[in-house]
Short mmCIF file of C-alpha atoms in Angstrom, two decimals:
data_model
loop_
_atom_site.label_atom_id
_atom_site.label_comp_id
_atom_site.label_asym_id
_atom_site.label_seq_id
_atom_site.Cartn_x
_atom_site.Cartn_y
_atom_site.Cartn_z
CA MET U 1 47.11 93.09 13.42
CA ASN U 2 50.19 91.03 12.93
CA PRO U 3 50.72 90.52 9.18
CA MET U 4 52.13 87.03 9.76
CA SER U 5 48.96 85.74 11.44
CA SER U 6 45.90 84.49 9.62
CA PRO U 7 42.42 85.97 10.15
CA SER U 8 41.37 82.99 12.29
CA SER U 9 44.39 83.21 14.60
CA SER U 10 42.67 85.64 16.92
CA SER U 11 40.14 83.00 17.96
CA SER U 12 42.51 79.99 18.11
CA PRO U 13 46.23 80.99 18.02
CA GLN U 14 48.52 78.38 16.52
CA THR U 15 52.31 78.09 16.12
CA PRO U 16 53.32 79.24 12.62
CA ILE U 17 54.73 76.59 10.29
CA TRP U 18 58.01 78.44 9.90
CA VAL U 19 58.70 78.08 13.65
CA TYR U 20 58.35 74.28 13.47
CA SER U 21 60.61 74.19 10.39
CA TYR U 22 63.17 76.37 12.14
CA VAL U 23 63.25 74.09 15.24
CA LYS U 24 63.54 71.01 13.06
CA LEU U 25 66.40 72.57 11.06
CA ARG U 26 68.30 73.46 14.24
CA PHE U 27 67.85 69.90 15.57
CA PHE U 28 69.48 68.34 12.52
CA ASN U 29 72.21 70.97 12.40
CA ARG U 30 73.14 69.97 15.96
CA ILE U 31 73.21 66.32 15.00
CA ARG U 32 75.40 67.13 11.97
CA ARG U 33 77.89 69.16 14.05
CA PHE U 34 77.96 66.43 16.74
CA LEU U 35 78.67 63.70 14.23
CA ARG U 36 81.39 65.75 12.55
CA SER U 37 83.10 66.28 15.89
CA LYS U 38 83.02 62.52 16.55
CA THR U 39 84.42 61.61 13.11
CA PRO U 40 88.25 61.86 12.93
CA LYS U 41 89.92 63.23 9.86
CA LYS U 42 91.47 60.56 7.66
CA PRO U 43 95.12 61.12 6.76
CA TYR U 44 96.10 61.35 3.12
CA VAL U 45 97.41 58.08 1.73
CA SER U 46 99.00 57.72 -1.64
CA PRO U 47 96.97 55.56 -4.04
CA THR U 48 100.11 53.64 -4.99
CA ASP U 49 100.94 52.68 -1.38
CA ASP U 50 100.89 48.86 -1.19
CA SER U 51 100.56 48.89 2.60
CA VAL U 52 97.05 50.30 2.41
CA THR U 53 94.40 47.71 3.23
CA THR U 54 90.78 47.95 2.33
CA SER U 55 88.58 48.98 5.26
CA PRO U 56 85.88 46.52 6.19
CA LYS U 57 82.39 47.39 5.08
CA ILE U 58 79.19 46.69 6.99
CA THR U 59 75.86 46.83 5.25
CA VAL U 60 72.96 48.32 7.26
CA GLY U 61 69.78 48.13 5.24
CA SER U 62 70.53 49.76 1.92
CA ASN U 63 73.42 51.82 3.37
CA GLU U 64 77.04 50.76 3.20
CA VAL U 65 78.95 51.75 6.34
CA ILE U 66 82.77 51.88 6.25
CA GLN U 67 84.78 51.20 9.39
CA THR U 68 88.40 52.37 9.56
CA ALA U 69 91.30 50.29 10.80
CA ASP U 70 91.32 51.97 14.23
CA GLY U 71 87.66 51.10 14.83
CA ASN U 72 86.21 54.55 14.10
CA TRP U 73 83.37 55.27 11.73
CA ASP U 74 83.62 57.49 8.68
CA GLY U 75 81.25 60.12 7.34
CA GLY U 76 79.17 57.60 5.40
CA ASP U 77 78.00 56.04 8.63
CA ALA U 78 77.29 59.46 10.11
CA ALA U 79 74.94 60.19 7.22
CA ALA U 80 73.23 56.82 7.62
CA LEU U 81 72.79 57.39 11.33
CA GLN U 82 71.44 60.87 10.68
CA ARG U 83 68.80 59.54 8.28
CA THR U 84 67.87 56.77 10.74
CA VAL U 85 67.45 59.14 13.69
CA LYS U 86 65.40 61.50 11.53
CA LYS U 87 63.00 58.72 10.55
CA LEU U 88 62.73 57.49 14.13
CA HIS U 89 61.82 60.94 15.50
CA PHE U 90 59.77 62.49 12.69
CA GLY U 91 58.89 59.72 10.21
CA SER U 92 55.68 57.82 9.67
CA TRP U 93 55.02 54.55 11.48
CA GLU U 94 56.42 52.54 8.56
CA GLU U 95 59.57 54.66 8.59
CA LYS U 96 59.89 54.23 12.36
CA GLU U 97 59.74 50.44 11.96
CA ILE U 98 62.50 50.55 9.32
CA ALA U 99 64.60 52.80 11.55
CA ALA U 100 64.15 50.43 14.50
CA LYS U 101 65.46 47.51 12.44
CA VAL U 102 68.47 49.57 11.33
CA ILE U 103 69.23 50.60 14.92
CA GLU U 104 69.04 46.98 16.03
CA LYS U 105 71.49 45.92 13.33
CA MET U 106 73.91 48.80 13.96
CA SER U 107 73.84 48.21 17.73
CA LYS U 108 74.99 44.62 17.26
CA GLN U 109 77.96 45.67 15.13
CA ASP U 110 79.71 48.34 17.19
CA VAL U 111 79.70 49.58 20.79
CA LYS U 112 80.78 53.14 19.93
CA ILE U 113 77.89 53.72 17.60
CA LYS U 114 75.56 52.29 20.25
CA LYS U 115 76.72 54.97 22.69
CA LEU U 116 76.24 57.58 19.98
CA MET U 117 72.64 56.46 19.46
CA VAL U 118 71.87 56.83 23.16
CA GLU U 119 73.29 60.36 23.16
CA LEU U 120 70.95 61.19 20.27
CA ARG U 121 67.94 60.20 22.45
CA VAL U 122 67.06 57.05 20.55
CA VAL U 123 65.92 55.27 23.74
CA PRO U 124 62.90 57.53 24.52
CA ALA U 125 61.77 57.29 20.90
CA LEU U 126 61.87 53.49 20.96
CA VAL U 127 60.03 53.42 24.30
CA SER U 128 57.29 55.56 22.77
CA MET U 129 56.94 53.00 19.98
CA VAL U 130 56.32 50.25 22.55
CA ALA U 131 53.21 52.08 23.75
CA SER U 132 51.80 52.38 20.21
CA ASP U 133 50.32 48.89 20.02
CA ALA U 134 47.12 50.28 18.47
CA VAL U 135 49.11 51.69 15.51
CA GLY U 136 51.61 49.01 14.60
CA ARG U 137 53.80 46.27 16.02
CA PRO U 138 55.43 47.39 19.28
CA GLU U 139 57.66 44.30 19.38
CA LEU U 140 59.79 45.86 16.61
CA ALA U 141 60.99 48.43 19.12
CA VAL U 142 61.77 45.78 21.75
CA LYS U 143 64.58 44.14 19.77
CA PRO U 144 66.73 47.32 19.49
CA LEU U 145 66.01 48.08 23.16
CA LEU U 146 67.33 44.63 24.05
CA GLU U 147 70.53 45.31 22.13
CA LEU U 148 70.96 48.72 23.76
CA ALA U 149 70.37 47.23 27.23
CA LYS U 150 73.05 44.55 26.91
CA GLY U 151 75.87 45.25 29.35
CA SER U 152 74.76 48.82 30.04
CA PHE U 153 73.36 49.83 33.42
CA GLU U 154 72.94 53.39 32.17
CA ASN U 155 70.82 52.39 29.19
CA LYS U 156 68.54 50.25 31.37
CA ALA U 157 68.07 53.18 33.75
CA LEU U 158 67.21 55.42 30.80
CA MET U 159 64.52 52.98 29.67
CA VAL U 160 62.96 52.93 33.14
CA GLU U 161 63.09 56.72 33.34
CA ALA U 162 61.46 56.93 29.91
CA GLY U 163 58.47 55.00 31.33
CA ILE U 164 58.89 51.58 29.72
CA LEU U 165 57.00 49.91 32.60
CA HIS U 166 54.08 52.29 32.09
CA LYS U 167 53.94 51.79 28.33
CA LEU U 168 53.71 48.03 28.01
CA PRO U 169 51.07 46.91 25.47
CA CYS U 170 47.70 45.76 26.74
CA ASN U 171 46.75 43.30 24.01
CA ILE U 172 48.94 40.33 24.88
CA GLN U 173 46.71 37.83 23.11
CA ALA U 174 47.54 39.44 19.77
CA MET U 175 51.28 38.79 20.22
CA ASP U 176 53.04 35.77 18.81
CA GLU U 177 55.42 33.63 20.85
CA SER U 178 58.48 35.49 19.56
CA ALA U 179 57.11 38.86 20.73
CA LYS U 180 56.22 37.47 24.16
CA HIS U 181 59.71 36.06 24.50
CA ASP U 182 61.31 39.41 23.57
CA PHE U 183 59.19 41.29 26.11
CA ALA U 184 60.01 38.69 28.78
CA ARG U 185 63.75 39.04 28.07
CA LEU U 186 63.55 42.85 28.21
CA LEU U 187 61.71 42.86 31.56
CA LEU U 188 64.20 40.35 32.95
CA SER U 189 67.06 42.59 31.88
CA LEU U 190 65.45 45.64 33.50
CA SER U 191 64.58 43.76 36.71
CA SER U 192 68.28 43.22 37.33
CA LEU U 193 68.49 46.91 38.30
CA ILE U 194 66.55 46.50 41.58
CA ASN U 195 67.23 50.08 42.62
CA SER U 196 64.99 52.81 43.95
CA HIS U 197 64.02 54.07 40.47
CA PHE U 198 62.91 50.65 39.27
CA THR U 199 61.07 49.88 42.53
CA ILE U 200 59.23 53.21 42.49
CA ALA U 201 58.32 52.76 38.82
CA LEU U 202 57.05 49.26 39.57
CA GLN U 203 54.95 50.33 42.55
CA THR U 204 53.37 53.28 40.76
CA ASN U 205 52.48 51.16 37.74
CA GLU U 206 49.51 48.81 37.76
CA ASN U 207 50.35 47.08 34.49
CA ALA U 208 53.87 45.66 34.80
CA ILE U 209 53.26 42.70 37.17
CA PRO U 210 49.92 41.71 35.55
CA PHE U 211 51.72 41.88 32.19
CA ILE U 212 54.25 39.29 33.39
CA VAL U 213 51.52 37.07 34.85
CA LYS U 214 49.53 37.22 31.61
CA ILE U 215 52.56 36.14 29.62
CA LEU U 216 53.07 33.22 32.03
CA ASP U 217 49.45 32.13 31.63
CA SER U 218 49.32 32.54 27.86
CA THR U 219 52.60 30.98 26.71
CA SER U 220 53.76 27.40 26.45
CA ASN U 221 57.38 28.28 25.69
CA SER U 222 59.49 27.10 28.62
CA GLU U 223 62.22 29.68 27.95
CA THR U 224 59.69 32.52 28.08
CA GLN U 225 58.24 31.12 31.30
CA LYS U 226 61.72 30.89 32.83
CA CYS U 227 62.40 34.54 31.97
CA CYS U 228 59.12 35.59 33.62
CA LEU U 229 59.79 33.52 36.74
CA GLU U 230 63.31 34.93 37.09
CA THR U 231 61.87 38.43 36.71
CA LEU U 232 59.36 37.74 39.50
CA TYR U 233 62.18 36.39 41.65
CA ASN U 234 64.23 39.59 41.19
CA ILE U 235 61.18 41.68 42.04
CA SER U 236 60.37 39.58 45.12
CA THR U 237 63.82 40.21 46.62
CA VAL U 238 62.74 43.77 47.44
CA LEU U 239 60.44 43.97 50.46
CA GLU U 240 58.47 46.92 49.09
CA ASN U 241 57.38 44.84 46.08
CA VAL U 242 55.63 42.12 48.11
CA GLY U 243 52.36 44.05 48.29
CA PRO U 244 51.95 44.50 44.51
CA LEU U 245 52.95 40.88 43.91
CA VAL U 246 50.40 39.48 46.37
CA SER U 247 47.60 41.78 45.23
CA ASN U 248 48.07 40.67 41.61
CA GLY U 249 47.67 36.96 42.41
CA VAL U 250 51.30 36.00 41.92
CA VAL U 251 51.17 33.49 44.82
CA HIS U 252 48.51 31.35 43.13
CA THR U 253 50.37 31.46 39.81
CA LEU U 254 53.64 30.39 41.43
CA LEU U 255 51.98 27.57 43.38
CA LYS U 256 50.31 26.28 40.23
CA LEU U 257 53.52 26.32 38.20
CA SER U 258 55.63 24.80 40.99
CA SER U 259 53.38 21.75 41.29
CA SER U 260 52.52 21.28 37.61
CA SER U 261 55.98 21.55 36.03
CA LYS U 262 59.15 20.04 37.47
CA GLY U 263 61.27 22.10 35.11
CA LEU U 264 59.90 25.36 36.55
CA SER U 265 59.44 24.32 40.17
CA ASP U 266 62.84 25.53 41.41
CA ARG U 267 62.31 29.06 40.10
CA ALA U 268 58.70 29.30 41.28
CA LEU U 269 59.49 27.96 44.76
CA ALA U 270 62.42 30.36 45.12
CA SER U 271 60.05 33.31 44.65
CA LEU U 272 57.57 31.78 47.10
CA GLY U 273 60.42 31.45 49.59
CA ASN U 274 60.97 35.22 49.37
CA LEU U 275 57.27 35.93 49.85
CA VAL U 276 56.58 33.54 52.74
CA VAL U 277 58.89 35.45 55.10
CA THR U 278 56.52 38.44 54.96
CA SER U 279 53.15 38.63 56.69
CA GLN U 280 51.34 39.40 53.41
CA GLY U 281 52.91 36.52 51.53
CA LYS U 282 52.39 34.06 54.39
CA LYS U 283 48.73 35.04 54.73
CA ALA U 284 48.17 34.59 50.98
CA MET U 285 49.69 31.09 51.07
CA GLU U 286 47.71 30.07 54.14
CA GLY U 287 44.50 31.01 52.35
CA SER U 288 45.34 29.06 49.19
CA PRO U 289 43.53 25.73 48.71
CA MET U 290 46.74 24.30 47.22
CA VAL U 291 48.59 24.64 50.53
CA PRO U 292 49.89 22.42 52.07
CA SER U 293 48.96 19.49 49.78
CA SER U 294 50.91 20.74 46.73
CA LEU U 295 54.02 21.47 48.79
CA ILE U 296 53.86 18.05 50.47
CA GLU U 297 53.59 16.41 47.05
CA ILE U 298 56.69 18.27 45.87
CA MET U 299 58.62 16.83 48.81
CA THR U 300 58.13 13.36 47.29
CA TRP U 301 60.05 14.28 44.10
CA GLU U 302 63.24 12.28 44.54
CA ASP U 303 64.69 13.59 41.26
CA LYS U 304 64.33 17.27 42.29
CA PRO U 305 66.36 17.75 45.49
CA LYS U 306 66.38 21.55 45.18
CA SER U 307 62.59 21.64 44.98
CA VAL U 308 62.36 19.38 48.04
CA GLU U 309 64.61 21.73 50.02
CA LEU U 310 62.63 24.82 49.03
CA SER U 311 59.30 23.14 49.72
CA ALA U 312 60.48 22.05 53.17
CA TYR U 313 61.61 25.62 53.88
CA ILE U 314 58.21 27.06 52.92
CA LEU U 315 56.41 24.46 55.05
CA MET U 316 58.67 25.36 57.98
CA MET U 317 57.75 29.02 57.67
CA LEU U 318 54.04 28.18 57.46
CA ALA U 319 54.13 25.76 60.41
CA HIS U 320 56.14 28.07 62.66
CA GLN U 321 53.92 29.33 65.52
CA SER U 322 50.76 28.18 63.72
CA SER U 323 49.02 25.18 65.22
CA GLU U 324 46.27 25.47 62.61
CA GLN U 325 48.73 24.98 59.76
CA ARG U 326 50.45 22.10 61.54
CA GLU U 327 47.10 20.41 61.99
CA LYS U 328 46.32 20.81 58.28
CA MET U 329 49.73 19.37 57.42
CA ALA U 330 49.22 16.39 59.73
CA GLU U 331 45.83 15.68 58.15
CA SER U 332 47.47 15.79 54.70
CA GLY U 333 49.94 13.02 55.67
CA ILE U 334 53.06 15.10 56.06
CA VAL U 335 54.62 12.93 58.80
CA ALA U 336 55.29 9.93 56.55
CA VAL U 337 56.78 12.21 53.88
CA LEU U 338 58.98 13.96 56.44
CA LEU U 339 60.26 10.61 57.71
CA GLU U 340 61.26 9.64 54.18
CA VAL U 341 63.01 12.97 53.53
CA ALA U 342 64.77 12.81 56.90
CA LEU U 343 66.21 9.42 55.92
CA LEU U 344 66.82 9.72 52.18
CA GLY U 345 66.86 13.43 51.33
CA SER U 346 69.75 15.81 50.78
CA PRO U 347 71.59 17.08 53.89
CA LEU U 348 69.72 20.40 53.89
CA ALA U 349 66.37 18.71 53.28
CA GLN U 350 67.09 16.22 56.08
CA LYS U 351 67.83 19.06 58.48
CA ARG U 352 64.61 20.88 57.66
CA ALA U 353 62.50 17.71 57.76
CA SER U 354 63.96 16.77 61.16
CA LYS U 355 63.09 20.22 62.49
CA LEU U 356 59.49 19.84 61.33
CA LEU U 357 59.28 16.35 62.83
CA GLN U 358 60.48 17.71 66.16
CA TRP U 359 57.69 20.30 66.14
CA PHE U 360 55.08 17.62 65.47
CA LYS U 361 56.58 15.40 68.19
CA ASN U 362 56.50 18.20 70.78
CA GLU U 363 52.93 19.08 69.87
CA LYS U 364 51.86 15.42 70.17
CA GLN U 365 53.50 15.12 73.58
CA ALA U 366 51.79 18.31 74.74
CA LYS U 367 48.40 16.88 73.78
CA MET U 368 49.15 13.62 75.64
CA ASP U 369 50.34 15.36 78.85
CA PRO U 370 48.09 14.13 81.73
CA HIS U 371 48.20 17.61 83.29
CA SER U 372 47.36 19.46 80.07
CA GLY U 373 43.58 19.00 80.41
CA PRO U 374 41.14 19.79 83.19
CA GLN U 375 41.72 17.65 86.32
CA THR U 376 39.02 16.32 88.66
CA GLY U 377 41.31 16.05 91.66
CA ARG U 378 44.85 15.58 92.88
CA VAL U 379 46.68 12.47 91.73
CA VAL U 380 48.77 10.59 94.25
CA ILE U 381 51.99 9.49 92.59
CA GLY U 382 52.57 6.56 94.94
CA SER U 383 49.13 5.03 94.47
CA PRO U 384 49.30 1.39 93.21
CA VAL U 385 46.17 1.85 91.13
CA ASN U 386 47.48 4.93 89.36
CA GLN U 387 50.85 3.28 88.82
CA ARG U 388 49.19 0.31 87.16
CA GLU U 389 47.18 2.61 84.89
CA VAL U 390 50.33 4.46 83.91
CA GLN U 391 52.09 1.22 82.99
CA GLU U 392 49.14 0.05 80.91
CA GLY U 393 49.08 3.39 79.13
CA ARG U 394 52.80 3.13 78.35
CA LYS U 395 52.36 -0.38 76.92
CA MET U 396 49.51 0.85 74.75
CA MET U 397 51.56 3.77 73.43
CA LYS U 398 54.54 1.49 72.73
CA ASN U 399 52.32 -0.77 70.64
CA LEU U 400 50.96 2.22 68.72
CA VAL U 401 54.48 3.53 68.12
CA LYS U 402 55.65 0.14 66.85
CA GLN U 403 52.70 -0.15 64.48
CA SER U 404 53.32 3.35 63.17
CA LEU U 405 57.05 2.64 62.81
CA TYR U 406 56.53 -0.59 60.85
CA LYS U 407 53.96 1.05 58.61
CA ASN U 408 56.21 4.02 57.85
CA MET U 409 59.22 1.81 57.21
CA GLU U 410 57.26 -0.35 54.79
CA LEU U 411 56.17 2.80 52.96
CA ILE U 412 59.70 4.18 52.85
CA THR U 413 61.30 0.96 51.64
CA GLY U 414 58.63 0.61 48.98
CA ARG U 415 59.28 4.12 47.64
CA ALA U 416 63.02 4.18 48.04
CA ASN U 417 63.52 1.46 45.41
CA GLY U 418 67.25 1.83 44.97
CA GLY U 419 68.00 2.62 48.62
CA ASP U 420 70.56 0.71 50.67
CA PRO U 421 68.75 -2.10 52.61
CA ALA U 422 71.58 -2.38 55.15
CA LYS U 423 71.30 1.31 55.98
CA LEU U 424 67.55 1.06 56.55
CA LYS U 425 68.00 -2.09 58.70
CA ASN U 426 70.58 -0.37 60.90
CA LEU U 427 68.31 2.66 61.23
CA VAL U 428 65.41 0.48 62.38
CA ILE U 429 67.58 -1.40 64.91
CA SER U 430 69.30 1.69 66.33
CA THR U 431 66.22 3.94 66.49
CA SER U 432 64.27 3.89 69.74
CA SER U 433 60.57 4.60 69.99
CA LYS U 434 61.24 7.65 72.15
CA SER U 435 63.01 9.45 69.27
CA LEU U 436 60.04 9.20 66.93
CA PRO U 437 57.12 11.63 66.94
CA PHE U 438 54.45 8.92 66.92
#
């Protein structure tokens, strides 16, 4: 029997304590040698030399860190960093929280020490803290991760590789507004990667997109909502992400926010514009009870030209090659709104509204074609009776067109308020009935 093993080791072998202590000792010896190699030797300076200036001091927690004139860090900071890394890797939860605050503060003060922290595998340790919402406050680890992610593509990639999207906390209701905002900022920063690693991590994770949607539904902070919407926009730019977005009900959330808040409509409609070009996104919008009424209402917002342009684009995509959607739009009163946008909207909105009006005009003419329906017999073109019926039909249609034109113009002039009356008068005089859809 091995003299180092206990009597019970034969039934359940365990690693001896001295092995764990030996591994731990080697880990810190490596950190000590690494820090010594990074710290330059300070030249000897006479105490009586008047040209010597006092090095600036930075306080991190209870530790005083001295920075030399050339921007390097002395041994005092190396010892403070060593103690911080030790607490972050092997300390209790309270010690980990203290270490996270120190790392956040040190990351703000110097870029070189930030790189040194990453080399000492601080990022995976902080990511592990994010997943420990049942133990403590995971938001304390988010702040240093935000500082490490600033201006560093490599650090963001390390966070994704460490599984940050898989380790987001589940209990969002227990978070305060500040924690929600920090998580929203971190996800926005990571979504700027939009590479294969981030896309794969997003598709294999069932919690990331619902986490963003839950924050949107549970917060009233406009800045947090903007961060979440911009994150969804970045995700929607990748075609492979459309499926997870649609399956998690993002379309309904975006439609609700676009119609309920003018301050968020541009961002929400931009994401919907990315989704509507796909078959999955278009099908989800067609099945929503908010479509097309909410989008038509947005087109009446005179103070939000960007939202009007995006809404017209989405309606164009929905109406294209879909007679059912065009019929729903016509029943919702889209023609009068399109006429107003075509006259008073921005140049891009006018172009899109005119295109939609042309589709409705062509469809109306196709329905009124005398040869479009079943015929009882051949019609003789030169027949006086048929010619008289045709003329009566044309007079009737002209009267209907005039009535529709006057009604639409009264509606437009009433809503335009500050529009130019001379411009509207010239438009009425110069516009023939044949150029209008009805």
